[in-house]
Short mmCIF file of C-alpha atoms in Angstrom, two decimals:
data_model
loop_
_atom_site.label_atom_id
_atom_site.label_comp_id
_atom_site.label_asym_id
_atom_site.label_seq_id
_atom_site.Cartn_x
_atom_site.Cartn_y
_atom_site.Cartn_z
CA UNK A 926 -55.20 30.98 -1.36
CA UNK A 927 -52.28 29.00 -2.07
CA UNK A 928 -49.43 28.84 0.31
CA UNK A 929 -46.71 31.20 -0.39
CA UNK A 930 -43.76 28.80 0.13
CA UNK A 931 -41.24 31.52 -0.08
CA UNK A 932 -42.68 33.03 3.30
CA UNK A 933 -42.99 30.13 4.85
CA UNK A 934 -39.28 29.52 4.54
CA UNK A 935 -38.58 33.13 5.11
CA UNK A 936 -36.50 33.50 1.49
CA UNK A 937 -37.04 35.56 -1.20
CA UNK A 938 -38.74 34.51 -4.66
CA UNK A 939 -34.91 34.57 -6.40
CA UNK A 940 -33.37 32.74 -3.87
CA UNK A 941 -30.67 30.02 -4.88
CA UNK A 942 -30.80 26.46 -4.01
CA UNK A 943 -28.22 26.86 -1.17
CA UNK A 944 -30.07 29.54 0.25
CA UNK A 945 -33.28 27.66 0.63
CA UNK A 946 -31.62 24.73 1.59
CA UNK A 947 -30.08 26.54 4.56
CA UNK A 948 -33.25 28.24 5.63
CA UNK A 949 -35.02 25.10 6.06
CA UNK A 950 -32.03 23.50 8.01
CA UNK A 951 -32.27 26.62 10.29
CA UNK A 952 -36.29 26.28 10.75
CA UNK A 953 -35.89 22.60 11.43
CA UNK A 954 -33.59 22.58 14.41
CA UNK A 955 -35.93 25.33 15.73
CA UNK A 956 -39.39 23.55 15.05
CA UNK A 957 -38.89 19.81 14.88
CA UNK A 958 -41.49 18.04 17.46
CA UNK A 959 -38.53 16.27 19.45
CA UNK A 960 -37.13 19.97 20.03
CA UNK A 961 -40.71 21.42 20.44
CA UNK A 962 -43.51 19.46 21.19
CA UNK A 963 -46.21 22.27 21.02
CA UNK A 964 -49.09 21.36 18.56
CA UNK A 965 -48.64 24.59 16.69
CA UNK A 966 -45.20 24.28 16.48
CA UNK A 967 -45.95 20.98 14.92
CA UNK A 968 -48.39 22.35 12.35
CA UNK A 969 -45.57 24.75 11.41
CA UNK A 970 -43.37 22.07 10.88
CA UNK A 971 -44.95 20.67 8.51
CA UNK A 972 -45.49 23.79 6.46
CA UNK A 973 -41.69 24.28 6.23
CA UNK A 974 -41.41 20.62 5.18
CA UNK A 975 -44.05 20.95 2.79
CA UNK A 976 -42.56 23.86 1.41
CA UNK A 977 -38.74 22.70 1.27
CA UNK A 978 -40.32 19.55 -0.62
CA UNK A 979 -41.15 22.00 -3.62
CA UNK A 980 -38.72 24.56 -3.45
CA UNK A 981 -35.81 22.25 -3.31
CA UNK A 982 -37.14 19.96 -6.38
CA UNK A 983 -36.29 21.92 -9.60
CA UNK A 984 -39.49 20.51 -11.44
CA UNK A 985 -42.02 21.31 -8.43
CA UNK A 986 -40.77 24.55 -7.98
CA UNK A 987 -40.88 25.49 -11.84
CA UNK A 988 -44.24 24.24 -11.67
CA UNK A 989 -45.23 26.29 -8.43
CA UNK A 990 -43.42 29.29 -10.04
CA UNK A 991 -45.82 29.08 -12.61
CA UNK A 992 -48.87 29.02 -10.55
CA UNK A 993 -49.41 25.27 -10.77
CA UNK A 994 -49.92 22.50 -8.29
CA UNK A 995 -47.16 20.83 -8.00
CA UNK A 996 -48.21 17.84 -6.04
CA UNK A 997 -50.21 16.81 -8.58
CA UNK A 998 -49.53 13.77 -10.50
CA UNK A 999 -48.07 10.49 -9.51
CA UNK A 1000 -46.13 10.65 -6.37
CA UNK A 1001 -47.41 14.14 -5.16
CA UNK A 1002 -46.83 14.02 -1.73
CA UNK A 1003 -49.28 16.79 -0.48
CA UNK A 1004 -49.16 18.57 2.70
CA UNK A 1005 -51.98 17.11 4.78
CA UNK A 1006 -50.39 14.33 7.11
CA UNK A 1007 -47.60 14.51 9.41
CA UNK A 1008 -44.70 13.86 7.89
CA UNK A 1009 -45.62 14.98 4.28
CA UNK A 1010 -42.60 15.81 2.12
CA UNK A 1011 -40.35 13.52 3.96
CA UNK A 1012 -38.77 12.68 0.54
CA UNK A 1013 -35.96 15.28 1.97
CA UNK A 1014 -35.80 13.18 5.50
CA UNK A 1015 -31.99 13.19 4.59
CA UNK A 1016 -31.86 16.93 5.02
CA UNK A 1017 -33.75 17.10 8.23
CA UNK A 1018 -31.27 14.55 9.66
CA UNK A 1019 -28.46 16.63 7.99
CA UNK A 1020 -29.75 19.89 10.01
CA UNK A 1021 -29.49 18.14 13.54
CA UNK A 1022 -26.41 15.63 12.71
CA UNK A 1023 -24.46 17.66 10.02
CA UNK A 1024 -24.55 14.70 7.78
CA UNK A 1025 -24.87 15.29 4.15
CA UNK A 1026 -26.63 12.68 1.69
CA UNK A 1027 -24.91 12.15 -1.89
CA UNK A 1028 -27.60 12.86 -4.56
CA UNK A 1029 -27.79 12.48 -8.47
CA UNK A 1030 -26.26 9.68 -10.36
CA UNK A 1031 -22.91 8.11 -9.48
CA UNK A 1032 -19.61 8.05 -11.77
CA UNK A 1033 -19.39 5.24 -13.84
CA UNK A 1034 -15.35 6.22 -13.49
CA UNK A 1035 -13.57 5.50 -10.56
CA UNK A 1036 -10.19 5.06 -9.45
CA UNK A 1037 -8.51 1.72 -9.84
CA UNK A 1038 -6.90 -0.58 -7.46
CA UNK A 1039 -3.10 -0.37 -6.07
CA UNK A 1040 -1.03 -3.86 -7.30
CA UNK A 1041 1.75 -5.40 -6.09
CA UNK A 1042 4.60 -7.45 -7.62
CA UNK A 1043 7.48 -9.45 -6.02
CA UNK A 1044 10.96 -9.00 -7.40
CA UNK A 1045 14.09 -11.13 -6.52
CA UNK A 1046 17.12 -9.28 -6.56
CA UNK A 1047 20.71 -10.39 -5.79
CA UNK A 1048 22.79 -9.66 -2.84
CA UNK A 1049 25.32 -7.70 -5.22
CA UNK A 1050 22.22 -5.44 -6.53
CA UNK A 1051 20.66 -4.56 -3.23
CA UNK A 1052 24.03 -3.41 -2.22
CA UNK A 1053 24.65 -1.18 -5.15
CA UNK A 1054 21.44 -0.54 -6.99
CA UNK A 1055 20.44 -1.47 -10.45
CA UNK A 1056 17.57 -1.36 -12.77
CA UNK A 1057 15.41 -4.05 -13.97
CA UNK A 1058 12.91 -4.80 -16.48
CA UNK A 1059 9.45 -6.32 -14.95
CA UNK A 1060 6.64 -7.66 -16.77
CA UNK A 1061 3.25 -6.73 -14.92
CA UNK A 1062 -0.33 -8.05 -15.61
CA UNK A 1063 -2.89 -5.53 -14.83
CA UNK A 1064 -5.93 -3.76 -16.16
CA UNK A 1065 -5.54 -0.93 -18.67
CA UNK A 1066 -7.84 1.17 -20.78
CA UNK A 1067 -9.88 -0.68 -23.47
CA UNK A 1068 -8.56 0.63 -26.74
CA UNK A 1069 -11.63 -0.45 -28.42
CA UNK A 1070 -13.78 1.81 -26.73
CA UNK A 1071 -11.36 4.11 -24.66
CA UNK A 1072 -12.73 3.58 -21.52
CA UNK A 1073 -16.48 4.25 -22.43
CA UNK A 1074 -17.74 0.62 -22.24
CA UNK A 1075 -20.07 1.23 -25.37
CA UNK A 1076 -19.54 -0.67 -28.30
CA UNK A 1077 -17.93 1.92 -31.37
CA UNK A 1078 -20.72 3.93 -33.22
CA UNK A 1079 -22.85 3.98 -30.04
CA UNK A 1080 -22.93 5.83 -26.31
CA UNK A 1081 -24.32 5.29 -22.87
CA UNK A 1082 -28.48 6.49 -22.63
CA UNK A 1083 -30.13 8.34 -19.97
CA UNK A 1084 -31.98 5.43 -17.90
CA UNK A 1085 -35.96 5.69 -18.52
CA UNK A 1086 -36.67 4.22 -15.18
CA UNK A 1087 -35.11 6.86 -13.40
CA UNK A 1088 -34.78 9.40 -15.99
CA UNK A 1089 -30.82 10.03 -15.12
CA UNK A 1090 -31.36 10.89 -11.34
CA UNK A 1091 -29.34 7.31 -10.31
CA UNK A 1092 -32.26 6.88 -8.00
CA UNK A 1093 -35.46 6.00 -7.46
CA UNK A 1094 -38.36 7.10 -4.81
CA UNK A 1095 -40.95 5.13 -2.94
CA UNK A 1096 -43.66 6.79 -0.41
CA UNK A 1097 -44.68 4.34 2.37
CA UNK A 1098 -46.44 5.03 5.76
CA UNK A 1099 -45.33 4.76 8.81
CA UNK A 1100 -45.84 6.36 12.53
CA UNK A 1101 -44.68 9.38 10.86
CA UNK A 1102 -46.98 9.46 8.46
CA UNK A 1103 -45.92 9.51 4.72
CA UNK A 1104 -42.36 8.63 4.41
CA UNK A 1105 -40.58 8.87 1.16
CA UNK A 1106 -37.10 6.83 0.61
CA UNK A 1107 -34.90 6.84 -2.07
CA UNK A 1108 -32.46 3.99 -3.06
CA UNK A 1109 -30.45 3.72 -6.28
CA UNK A 1110 -32.34 2.85 -9.52
CA UNK A 1111 -32.18 -0.99 -10.02
CA UNK A 1112 -32.01 -0.87 -13.94
CA UNK A 1113 -29.13 1.22 -14.16
CA UNK A 1114 -27.37 0.53 -10.86
CA UNK A 1115 -27.22 4.19 -9.51
CA UNK A 1116 -25.12 5.52 -12.58
CA UNK A 1117 -28.53 7.16 -14.22
CA UNK A 1118 -27.12 5.67 -17.64
CA UNK A 1119 -27.44 2.51 -19.40
CA UNK A 1120 -25.39 0.86 -22.06
CA UNK A 1121 -27.30 -0.40 -24.65
CA UNK A 1122 -24.64 -2.12 -26.49
CA UNK A 1123 -21.67 -3.09 -24.52
CA UNK A 1124 -17.95 -3.17 -25.81
CA UNK A 1125 -17.55 -6.75 -27.11
CA UNK A 1126 -13.80 -6.41 -26.11
CA UNK A 1127 -14.31 -5.23 -22.53
CA UNK A 1128 -18.25 -6.09 -22.19
CA UNK A 1129 -18.84 -2.92 -20.99
CA UNK A 1130 -16.25 -2.33 -18.19
CA UNK A 1131 -14.05 0.23 -19.93
CA UNK A 1132 -11.08 -1.79 -19.36
CA UNK A 1133 -9.27 -4.92 -20.44
CA UNK A 1134 -6.08 -7.06 -18.78
CA UNK A 1135 -2.72 -6.78 -20.48
CA UNK A 1136 1.11 -7.62 -19.72
CA UNK A 1137 2.99 -5.07 -20.33
CA UNK A 1138 7.11 -4.40 -19.33
CA UNK A 1139 8.19 -1.74 -17.17
CA UNK A 1140 11.80 -0.42 -16.28
CA UNK A 1141 12.20 -0.32 -12.23
CA UNK A 1142 15.22 1.75 -10.44
CA UNK A 1143 16.44 -0.29 -7.44
CA UNK A 1144 17.93 2.06 -4.98
CA UNK A 1145 21.43 1.07 -3.32
CA UNK A 1146 20.13 -0.36 -0.06
CA UNK A 1147 17.19 -2.26 -0.33
CA UNK A 1148 16.49 -5.30 1.77
CA UNK A 1149 14.00 -7.74 2.15
CA UNK A 1150 10.27 -6.33 2.33
CA UNK A 1151 11.23 -2.93 0.93
CA UNK A 1152 8.65 -1.43 -1.38
CA UNK A 1153 8.98 0.51 -4.57
CA UNK A 1154 5.81 2.91 -5.20
CA UNK A 1155 5.18 3.00 -8.83
CA UNK A 1156 2.65 6.04 -9.11
CA UNK A 1157 -0.01 5.44 -11.59
CA UNK A 1158 1.02 1.65 -12.77
CA UNK A 1159 -1.34 -0.27 -11.03
CA UNK A 1160 -5.07 -1.24 -12.22
CA UNK A 1161 -7.09 1.38 -14.28
CA UNK A 1162 -10.38 1.96 -13.01
CA UNK A 1163 -13.73 0.86 -14.24
CA UNK A 1164 -14.91 3.42 -17.10
CA UNK A 1165 -11.31 3.96 -17.90
CA UNK A 1166 -10.90 5.79 -14.36
CA UNK A 1167 -7.36 6.74 -13.26
CA UNK A 1168 -4.77 4.10 -12.35
CA UNK A 1169 -3.98 3.24 -8.71
CA UNK A 1170 -0.25 2.46 -7.80
CA UNK A 1171 2.07 -0.12 -8.61
CA UNK A 1172 4.20 -1.47 -5.58
CA UNK A 1173 7.22 -3.44 -6.33
CA UNK A 1174 8.24 -5.78 -3.17
CA UNK A 1175 11.93 -6.84 -2.65
CA UNK A 1176 12.89 -9.98 -2.00
CA UNK A 1177 16.61 -10.50 -1.57
CA UNK A 1178 18.20 -13.95 -2.83
CA UNK A 1179 20.47 -16.01 -0.57
CA UNK A 1180 23.91 -15.90 -1.34
CA UNK A 1181 26.34 -18.53 -1.21
CA UNK A 1182 29.09 -16.99 0.90
CA UNK A 1183 27.53 -13.87 2.54
CA UNK A 1184 25.04 -13.36 5.17
CA UNK A 1185 23.45 -10.21 5.41
CA UNK A 1186 22.36 -8.65 8.66
CA UNK A 1187 21.17 -5.10 8.42
CA UNK A 1188 23.65 -3.14 6.36
CA UNK A 1189 26.71 -5.74 7.53
CA UNK A 1190 27.44 -8.59 5.96
CA UNK A 1191 29.37 -11.51 7.38
CA UNK A 1192 31.15 -14.82 6.25
CA UNK A 1193 33.63 -17.58 7.17
CA UNK A 1194 36.73 -18.71 6.29
CA UNK A 1195 38.20 -21.75 7.29
CA UNK A 1196 42.37 -22.04 7.54
CA UNK A 1197 44.29 -24.97 9.25
CA UNK A 1198 45.90 -24.65 12.45
CA UNK A 1199 49.55 -24.13 11.39
CA UNK A 1200 48.16 -21.21 9.06
CA UNK A 1201 46.50 -19.51 12.39
CA UNK A 1202 49.38 -20.28 14.62
CA UNK A 1203 52.18 -18.60 11.73
CA UNK A 1204 49.64 -16.03 9.97
CA UNK A 1205 48.51 -15.87 6.50
CA UNK A 1206 46.78 -14.55 4.14
CA UNK A 1207 43.39 -15.35 2.80
CA UNK A 1208 42.25 -14.79 -0.78
CA UNK A 1209 38.32 -13.46 -0.63
CA UNK A 1210 36.49 -12.59 -3.62
CA UNK A 1211 34.07 -9.66 -1.92
CA UNK A 1212 31.32 -7.42 -3.73
CA UNK A 1213 34.05 -5.02 -4.61
CA UNK A 1214 36.46 -7.77 -6.28
CA UNK A 1215 39.38 -10.15 -4.75
CA UNK A 1216 40.53 -9.20 -1.22
CA UNK A 1217 43.61 -10.48 0.86
CA UNK A 1218 42.55 -11.14 4.40
CA UNK A 1219 45.61 -10.31 6.83
CA UNK A 1220 45.61 -13.35 9.12
CA UNK A 1221 47.61 -12.39 12.22
CA UNK A 1222 50.00 -14.93 14.00
CA UNK A 1223 48.35 -16.71 16.55
CA UNK A 1224 44.70 -16.14 15.29
CA UNK A 1225 42.23 -18.27 17.18
CA UNK A 1226 39.00 -19.85 16.02
CA UNK A 1227 35.92 -17.65 16.38
CA UNK A 1228 37.81 -14.63 16.32
CA UNK A 1229 36.76 -12.04 13.54
CA UNK A 1230 38.66 -9.63 11.02
CA UNK A 1231 36.47 -6.89 9.93
CA UNK A 1232 36.67 -5.08 6.60
CA UNK A 1233 35.37 -1.43 6.83
CA UNK A 1234 33.12 -0.25 4.20
CA UNK A 1235 33.05 -3.16 2.28
CA UNK A 1236 29.32 -4.22 3.20
CA UNK A 1237 25.52 -2.66 1.91
CA UNK A 1238 25.33 1.14 0.94
CA UNK A 1239 23.21 2.84 3.17
CA UNK A 1240 19.66 3.34 2.14
CA UNK A 1241 19.11 6.36 3.69
CA UNK A 1242 22.40 8.44 4.05
CA UNK A 1243 26.01 7.91 2.71
CA UNK A 1244 28.70 5.12 3.53
CA UNK A 1245 28.45 1.62 3.63
CA UNK A 1246 28.39 -1.32 5.86
CA UNK A 1247 31.18 -3.51 7.07
CA UNK A 1248 32.31 -6.93 5.83
CA UNK A 1249 33.08 -9.19 9.00
CA UNK A 1250 35.11 -12.34 8.09
CA UNK A 1251 35.10 -14.93 11.21
CA UNK A 1252 38.00 -17.22 11.23
CA UNK A 1253 37.62 -21.21 11.69
CA UNK A 1254 40.33 -23.27 12.64
CA UNK A 1255 40.63 -26.60 11.63
CA UNK A 1256 42.68 -29.17 14.09
CA UNK A 1257 43.64 -32.17 11.58
CA UNK A 1258 41.95 -35.53 12.76
CA UNK A 1259 44.67 -38.15 10.89
CA UNK A 1260 48.35 -37.77 11.45
CA UNK A 1261 50.98 -39.62 9.52
CA UNK A 1262 53.74 -40.58 11.66
CA UNK A 1263 56.23 -37.67 10.43
CA UNK A 1264 53.13 -34.97 11.36
CA UNK A 1265 52.84 -36.73 14.38
CA UNK A 1266 56.45 -36.67 15.60
CA UNK A 1267 56.76 -32.98 14.84
CA UNK A 1268 53.72 -32.16 16.76
CA UNK A 1269 55.00 -34.35 19.86
CA UNK A 1270 58.67 -32.20 19.32
CA UNK A 1271 56.98 -29.10 19.33
CA UNK A 1272 55.00 -29.96 22.56
CA UNK A 1273 58.16 -31.40 24.53
CA UNK A 1274 60.06 -27.72 23.47
CA UNK A 1275 56.81 -25.88 24.62
CA UNK A 1276 56.39 -28.09 28.09
CA UNK A 1277 52.56 -28.40 26.98
CA UNK A 1278 50.19 -30.01 25.42
CA UNK A 1279 49.10 -27.70 22.72
CA UNK A 1280 50.80 -24.88 21.22
CA UNK A 1281 49.97 -21.11 21.69
CA UNK A 1282 51.00 -17.64 22.00
CA UNK A 1283 54.66 -16.67 20.95
CA UNK A 1284 56.94 -18.99 19.31
CA UNK A 1285 60.92 -19.08 20.18
CA UNK A 1286 63.23 -18.92 17.28
CA UNK A 1287 63.73 -22.83 17.46
CA UNK A 1288 60.17 -23.27 17.88
CA UNK A 1289 59.16 -21.27 14.98
CA UNK A 1290 61.47 -23.05 12.64
CA UNK A 1291 60.15 -26.60 14.21
CA UNK A 1292 56.20 -25.20 13.50
CA UNK A 1293 57.69 -24.14 9.86
CA UNK A 1294 58.70 -27.91 9.13
CA UNK A 1295 55.14 -28.92 10.50
CA UNK A 1296 53.36 -26.28 8.11
CA UNK A 1297 55.48 -27.81 5.32
CA UNK A 1298 54.35 -31.35 5.99
CA UNK A 1299 50.83 -30.40 6.40
CA UNK A 1300 51.04 -29.12 3.38
CA UNK A 1301 52.56 -32.05 1.67
CA UNK A 1302 56.08 -30.65 0.91
#
């Protein structure tokens, strides 16, 4: 009398595959030899394993339901030895460890990789933002086969080795008995289909490399290393799969006048000692246009003049950084007789070697003459 596999698993004859799998996992946890070493339990474990091997396979289940022998023919495992039906060994592992095996053919269509390109920007572009056209060389969908990988007029065919399953099985003997293992089909590499006539343009990959132009919006306040993400503008995946993302990495070019420190900018202006002593206005071309820097009388070398809100726009939040103007006072290395005489007279009036601080009226006039002498008047 044939074994009633449905009764062995305790499921009705119209049970779904999900019900059959759940019943098997529940019984496998209870009856596995590692959990219950009783000989009668081991025999019962063999029965549920054999029943699940048949009922979980649609072809074998159909033969069984029609009254035939589901284990007849090449590769039929039978239920005579311990471990028979271990073609579903991964389901036993799943019952204990909660790991599910991925079965069936894998898709030829996969997501593409992300790509990155470096973009040079000027300091003013980083400060205020801009838009730029960039050229990228990435994989795009093959226009000849539309990503299918097959030559026009042809299509992929079911693999005759694995019959579309994407894997092949092999029965071996071990200390557990007969063990059936599965591996990706060597003929179709697990896809379940083969492409007899690949597309001549993409060689069956479904994508080709192409150069294209994109417009990138550079937000105000970007800095070295800032990355701008362009979703879906990266590499198209194999089989014409969805594209990855493109990342544009900002590289800020050095400026001949200004040095950036965070969102502040710094620069240095050089003035003669007479201008530092008497005060002056120095024209400076900033990112916002021409500005006059007010140098107060008595300014010392190393002092700085801040210009608020003249720096880099804050990337997050409103406002801007500052422009810090550092003053460098130069001392003449060579003096003509008139200049030397004027300096000596000024030093004598002040009673010191170097003129510093406030000037008295007479000293002020003498220093003005000295300024004129230095300026060649």
